[in-house]
Amino acid sequence: MPLIAVLPGDGIGPEVTTQACRVLEALDLGLAFEEAPVGGAAYFSDGHPLPERTLDLARRADALLFGAVGDPRGDNLERHLRPEQAILGLRKELELFANLRPARLFPGLEDASTLKTEVASAIDMVIVREVNGDVYFGEKGMRTTAGGRREGYDIMSYDEDEVARIARVGFETARVRNRKVCSVDKANVLETSQLWRDVVIEVARDYADVELTHMYVDNAAMQLVRNPGQFDVILTGNLFGDILSDQASMCAGSIGMLPSATLGRSGKGLYEPIHGSAPDIAGQGKANPCATILSAAMLLRYSLGMEDAADRVEAAVTAALVSGARTADLGGSLSTAEMGDAVLRAL
Ligand code: IPM
Ligand code: MG
């Protein structure tokens, strides 16, 4: 029986994961669920954002369904105890390095996008973001300069193996889509990016059937709002991918709609909405559960090989939206649970 680790986390995390679990349970696939705390919730219950018992469950599980982490009460904690360390720690500890963030506009959500309908409706891309390296994991700290001034620093680096393995994921992803990879970097300024570009070009030799282009990240940010339909697969590093995926989500209607999968070498994966814990609306039943429900669909597809069940969940979300079901972020008035009901009815 496949074991799903349910890690609700902070803020709206518990509300949205509850709805995703309802959907998974309704499919009656014989899944086992086990819950553990992460993030600020775990810090306040267990004294650490990623307690040993949570890590142990994560290691045993076949897949992880993750809500969100982030709690303003944690902002002044030492960095290694902050809620965000839970997600960073899970990605690193389980060597889940490839974060896939599909962005497309669901039919009926044209008006939710801030872009013109004809621009927004062309959005159908996957951002393939590396999440085990980059400036996120380099040496960092605070120090005092010779002149007695405070200085903060974070070292950005990638080695060639890290770049090559994410590049392969990017090309493989493009192969089952429209065979176009746009690698995003800042090679005009950063050595890390120059190596990134060199290695991506080397790996591309094994993928002659995929078209490779390169774009500087500032231009990519501009192109995402100018003509997002040009992108099929965006391949990029941890920091640029973090920023561009939030931007892409909003172009596609709402950050409440975008799921993600983080994969490694084995079938195990971590599935989470790309949005954060939204402390301002936590506990009010306002959050859109669709991104988490769609993350559960990715879990079925990538970790459990249950393609049909994944298709059913995605079709149910689409049908619920077509029938007019909308949470506040989409201009509607349904609560989190009512949106879950609408998806369940469509299932
Ligand atoms: C994301 C989030 C995380 C990240 C935070 C919570 C550490 O923004 O998954 O996009 O920066 O990777
Ligand atoms: Mg982010």
mmCIF file of N, CA, C and O in Angstrom, residues 279-323:
data_model
loop_
_atom_site.group_PDB
_atom_site.id
_atom_site.type_symbol
_atom_site.label_atom_id
_atom_site.label_comp_id
_atom_site.label_asym_id
_atom_site.label_seq_id
_atom_site.Cartn_x
_atom_site.Cartn_y
_atom_site.Cartn_z
ATOM 1 N N PRO A 279 -0.153 34.030 5.510
ATOM 2 C CA PRO A 279 -0.616 34.203 6.887
ATOM 3 C C PRO A 279 -1.783 35.181 7.010
ATOM 4 O O PRO A 279 -2.617 35.047 7.913
ATOM 5 N N ASP A 280 -1.868 36.131 6.066
ATOM 6 C CA ASP A 280 -2.950 37.133 6.153
ATOM 7 C C ASP A 280 -4.342 36.530 6.007
ATOM 8 O O ASP A 280 -5.310 37.086 6.503
ATOM 9 N N ILE A 281 -4.467 35.399 5.312
ATOM 10 C CA ILE A 281 -5.800 34.802 5.167
ATOM 11 C C ILE A 281 -5.909 33.424 5.830
ATOM 12 O O ILE A 281 -6.901 32.720 5.660
ATOM 13 N N ALA A 282 -4.878 33.050 6.603
ATOM 14 C CA ALA A 282 -4.875 31.714 7.223
ATOM 15 C C ALA A 282 -6.075 31.519 8.144
ATOM 16 O O ALA A 282 -6.477 32.441 8.848
ATOM 17 N N GLY A 283 -6.640 30.338 8.103
ATOM 18 C CA GLY A 283 -7.722 29.981 9.022
ATOM 19 C C GLY A 283 -9.065 30.576 8.665
ATOM 20 O O GLY A 283 -10.055 30.366 9.361
ATOM 21 N N GLN A 284 -9.130 31.306 7.556
ATOM 22 C CA GLN A 284 -10.393 31.967 7.202
ATOM 23 C C GLN A 284 -11.176 31.219 6.134
ATOM 24 O O GLN A 284 -12.239 31.672 5.707
ATOM 25 N N GLY A 285 -10.624 30.113 5.645
ATOM 26 C CA GLY A 285 -11.331 29.352 4.611
ATOM 27 C C GLY A 285 -11.429 30.097 3.291
ATOM 28 O O GLY A 285 -12.370 29.907 2.529
ATOM 29 N N LYS A 286 -10.457 30.958 3.014
ATOM 30 C CA LYS A 286 -10.510 31.739 1.770
ATOM 31 C C LYS A 286 -9.581 31.184 0.701
ATOM 32 O O LYS A 286 -9.688 31.530 -0.471
ATOM 33 N N ALA A 287 -8.608 30.372 1.124
ATOM 34 C CA ALA A 287 -7.558 29.940 0.191
ATOM 35 C C ALA A 287 -8.115 29.045 -0.906
ATOM 36 O O ALA A 287 -9.064 28.288 -0.702
ATOM 37 N N ASN A 288 -7.486 29.146 -2.065
ATOM 38 C CA ASN A 288 -7.843 28.302 -3.203
ATOM 39 C C ASN A 288 -7.097 26.966 -3.075
ATOM 40 O O ASN A 288 -5.868 26.952 -3.097
ATOM 41 N N PRO A 289 -7.816 25.846 -2.947
ATOM 42 C CA PRO A 289 -7.125 24.559 -2.779
ATOM 43 C C PRO A 289 -6.680 23.930 -4.094
ATOM 44 O O PRO A 289 -6.054 22.865 -4.097
ATOM 45 N N CYS A 290 -6.980 24.578 -5.234
ATOM 46 C CA CYS A 290 -6.734 23.925 -6.537
ATOM 47 C C CYS A 290 -5.264 23.585 -6.765
ATOM 48 O O CYS A 290 -4.940 22.514 -7.296
ATOM 49 N N ALA A 291 -4.349 24.492 -6.387
ATOM 50 C CA ALA A 291 -2.928 24.215 -6.622
ATOM 51 C C ALA A 291 -2.497 22.947 -5.884
ATOM 52 O O ALA A 291 -1.696 22.163 -6.394
ATOM 53 N N THR A 292 -3.036 22.748 -4.682
ATOM 54 C CA THR A 292 -2.655 21.555 -3.916
ATOM 55 C C THR A 292 -3.332 20.313 -4.474
ATOM 56 O O THR A 292 -2.734 19.240 -4.551
ATOM 57 N N ILE A 293 -4.586 20.468 -4.903
ATOM 58 C CA ILE A 293 -5.294 19.332 -5.524
ATOM 59 C C ILE A 293 -4.569 18.928 -6.814
ATOM 60 O O ILE A 293 -4.361 17.738 -7.090
ATOM 61 N N LEU A 294 -4.133 19.924 -7.583
ATOM 62 C CA LEU A 294 -3.394 19.613 -8.816
ATOM 63 C C LEU A 294 -2.009 19.031 -8.501
ATOM 64 O O LEU A 294 -1.469 18.230 -9.277
ATOM 65 N N SER A 295 -1.440 19.409 -7.353
ATOM 66 C CA SER A 295 -0.169 18.797 -6.927
ATOM 67 C C SER A 295 -0.397 17.322 -6.597
ATOM 68 O O SER A 295 0.450 16.470 -6.885
ATOM 69 N N ALA A 296 -1.559 17.027 -5.997
ATOM 70 C CA ALA A 296 -1.894 15.621 -5.705
ATOM 71 C C ALA A 296 -2.017 14.829 -7.008
ATOM 72 O O ALA A 296 -1.624 13.656 -7.075
ATOM 73 N N ALA A 297 -2.533 15.475 -8.048
ATOM 74 C CA ALA A 297 -2.613 14.794 -9.357
ATOM 75 C C ALA A 297 -1.211 14.482 -9.869
ATOM 76 O O ALA A 297 -0.947 13.392 -10.390
ATOM 77 N N MET A 298 -0.294 15.435 -9.694
ATOM 78 C CA MET A 298 1.093 15.182 -10.117
ATOM 79 C C MET A 298 1.701 14.037 -9.302
ATOM 80 O O MET A 298 2.466 13.223 -9.821
ATOM 81 N N LEU A 299 1.345 13.968 -8.027
ATOM 82 C CA LEU A 299 1.826 12.878 -7.163
ATOM 83 C C LEU A 299 1.386 11.525 -7.719
ATOM 84 O O LEU A 299 2.179 10.577 -7.823
ATOM 85 N N LEU A 300 0.112 11.449 -8.096
ATOM 86 C CA LEU A 300 -0.402 10.188 -8.649
ATOM 87 C C LEU A 300 0.357 9.825 -9.924
ATOM 88 O O LEU A 300 0.734 8.679 -10.143
ATOM 89 N N ARG A 301 0.612 10.824 -10.744
ATOM 90 C CA ARG A 301 1.266 10.569 -12.038
ATOM 91 C C ARG A 301 2.739 10.202 -11.866
ATOM 92 O O ARG A 301 3.193 9.186 -12.377
ATOM 93 N N TYR A 302 3.499 11.024 -11.133
ATOM 94 C CA TYR A 302 4.955 10.859 -11.121
ATOM 95 C C TYR A 302 5.462 9.862 -10.084
ATOM 96 O O TYR A 302 6.452 9.187 -10.326
ATOM 97 N N SER A 303 4.824 9.776 -8.918
ATOM 98 C CA SER A 303 5.363 8.862 -7.902
ATOM 99 C C SER A 303 4.653 7.520 -7.892
ATOM 100 O O SER A 303 5.237 6.512 -7.537
ATOM 101 N N LEU A 304 3.352 7.507 -8.252
ATOM 102 C CA LEU A 304 2.609 6.248 -8.147
ATOM 103 C C LEU A 304 2.281 5.646 -9.508
ATOM 104 O O LEU A 304 1.719 4.551 -9.579
ATOM 105 N N GLY A 305 2.607 6.334 -10.585
ATOM 106 C CA GLY A 305 2.340 5.790 -11.920
ATOM 107 C C GLY A 305 0.858 5.616 -12.210
ATOM 108 O O GLY A 305 0.471 4.811 -13.057
ATOM 109 N N MET A 306 0.003 6.348 -11.484
ATOM 110 C CA MET A 306 -1.449 6.220 -11.671
ATOM 111 C C MET A 306 -1.944 7.320 -12.609
ATOM 112 O O MET A 306 -2.604 8.279 -12.211
ATOM 113 N N GLU A 307 -1.618 7.154 -13.856
ATOM 114 C CA GLU A 307 -1.902 8.143 -14.884
ATOM 115 C C GLU A 307 -3.407 8.449 -14.994
ATOM 116 O O GLU A 307 -3.815 9.604 -15.065
ATOM 117 N N ASP A 308 -4.229 7.390 -14.991
ATOM 118 C CA ASP A 308 -5.678 7.594 -15.165
ATOM 119 C C ASP A 308 -6.268 8.403 -14.013
ATOM 120 O O ASP A 308 -7.071 9.312 -14.222
ATOM 121 N N ALA A 309 -5.851 8.066 -12.798
ATOM 122 C CA ALA A 309 -6.361 8.787 -11.634
ATOM 123 C C ALA A 309 -5.914 10.247 -11.693
ATOM 124 O O ALA A 309 -6.683 11.167 -11.377
ATOM 125 N N ALA A 310 -4.677 10.480 -12.133
ATOM 126 C CA ALA A 310 -4.171 11.850 -12.252
ATOM 127 C C ALA A 310 -5.005 12.635 -13.262
ATOM 128 O O ALA A 310 -5.417 13.776 -13.005
ATOM 129 N N ASP A 311 -5.275 12.002 -14.398
ATOM 130 C CA ASP A 311 -6.112 12.662 -15.423
ATOM 131 C C ASP A 311 -7.487 13.000 -14.858
ATOM 132 O O ASP A 311 -8.032 14.069 -15.131
ATOM 133 N N ARG A 312 -8.040 12.071 -14.062
ATOM 134 C CA ARG A 312 -9.378 12.309 -13.495
ATOM 135 C C ARG A 312 -9.389 13.534 -12.596
ATOM 136 O O ARG A 312 -10.313 14.335 -12.629
ATOM 137 N N VAL A 313 -8.350 13.663 -11.762
ATOM 138 C CA VAL A 313 -8.287 14.798 -10.840
ATOM 139 C C VAL A 313 -8.169 16.102 -11.632
ATOM 140 O O VAL A 313 -8.876 17.086 -11.366
ATOM 141 N N GLU A 314 -7.308 16.114 -12.628
ATOM 142 C CA GLU A 314 -7.134 17.344 -13.426
ATOM 143 C C GLU A 314 -8.417 17.688 -14.171
ATOM 144 O O GLU A 314 -8.811 18.855 -14.247
ATOM 145 N N ALA A 315 -9.082 16.658 -14.687
ATOM 146 C CA ALA A 315 -10.345 16.900 -15.395
ATOM 147 C C ALA A 315 -11.403 17.443 -14.432
ATOM 148 O O ALA A 315 -12.212 18.300 -14.802
ATOM 149 N N ALA A 316 -11.384 16.951 -13.191
ATOM 150 C CA ALA A 316 -12.375 17.404 -12.208
ATOM 151 C C ALA A 316 -12.149 18.875 -11.849
ATOM 152 O O ALA A 316 -13.103 19.645 -11.708
ATOM 153 N N VAL A 317 -10.887 19.268 -11.716
ATOM 154 C CA VAL A 317 -10.597 20.685 -11.421
ATOM 155 C C VAL A 317 -11.067 21.548 -12.599
ATOM 156 O O VAL A 317 -11.732 22.573 -12.414
ATOM 157 N N THR A 318 -10.739 21.101 -13.808
ATOM 158 C CA THR A 318 -11.166 21.848 -14.998
ATOM 159 C C THR A 318 -12.688 21.966 -15.042
ATOM 160 O O THR A 318 -13.230 23.055 -15.266
ATOM 161 N N ALA A 319 -13.377 20.846 -14.790
ATOM 162 C CA ALA A 319 -14.841 20.854 -14.855
ATOM 163 C C ALA A 319 -15.436 21.755 -13.783
ATOM 164 O O ALA A 319 -16.400 22.491 -14.034
ATOM 165 N N ALA A 320 -14.859 21.727 -12.585
ATOM 166 C CA ALA A 320 -15.371 22.581 -11.505
ATOM 167 C C ALA A 320 -15.244 24.049 -11.903
ATOM 168 O O ALA A 320 -16.162 24.852 -11.702
ATOM 169 N N LEU A 321 -14.104 24.401 -12.509
ATOM 170 C CA LEU A 321 -13.902 25.795 -12.938
ATOM 171 C C LEU A 321 -14.865 26.166 -14.061
ATOM 172 O O LEU A 321 -15.454 27.250 -14.060
ATOM 173 N N VAL A 322 -15.040 25.255 -15.008
ATOM 174 C CA VAL A 322 -15.961 25.523 -16.127
ATOM 175 C C VAL A 322 -17.381 25.731 -15.605
ATOM 176 O O VAL A 322 -18.124 26.574 -16.093
ATOM 177 N N SER A 323 -17.735 24.981 -14.541
ATOM 178 C CA SER A 323 -19.093 25.129 -13.987
ATOM 179 C C SER A 323 -19.232 26.427 -13.192
ATOM 180 O O SER A 323 -20.304 26.737 -12.679
#
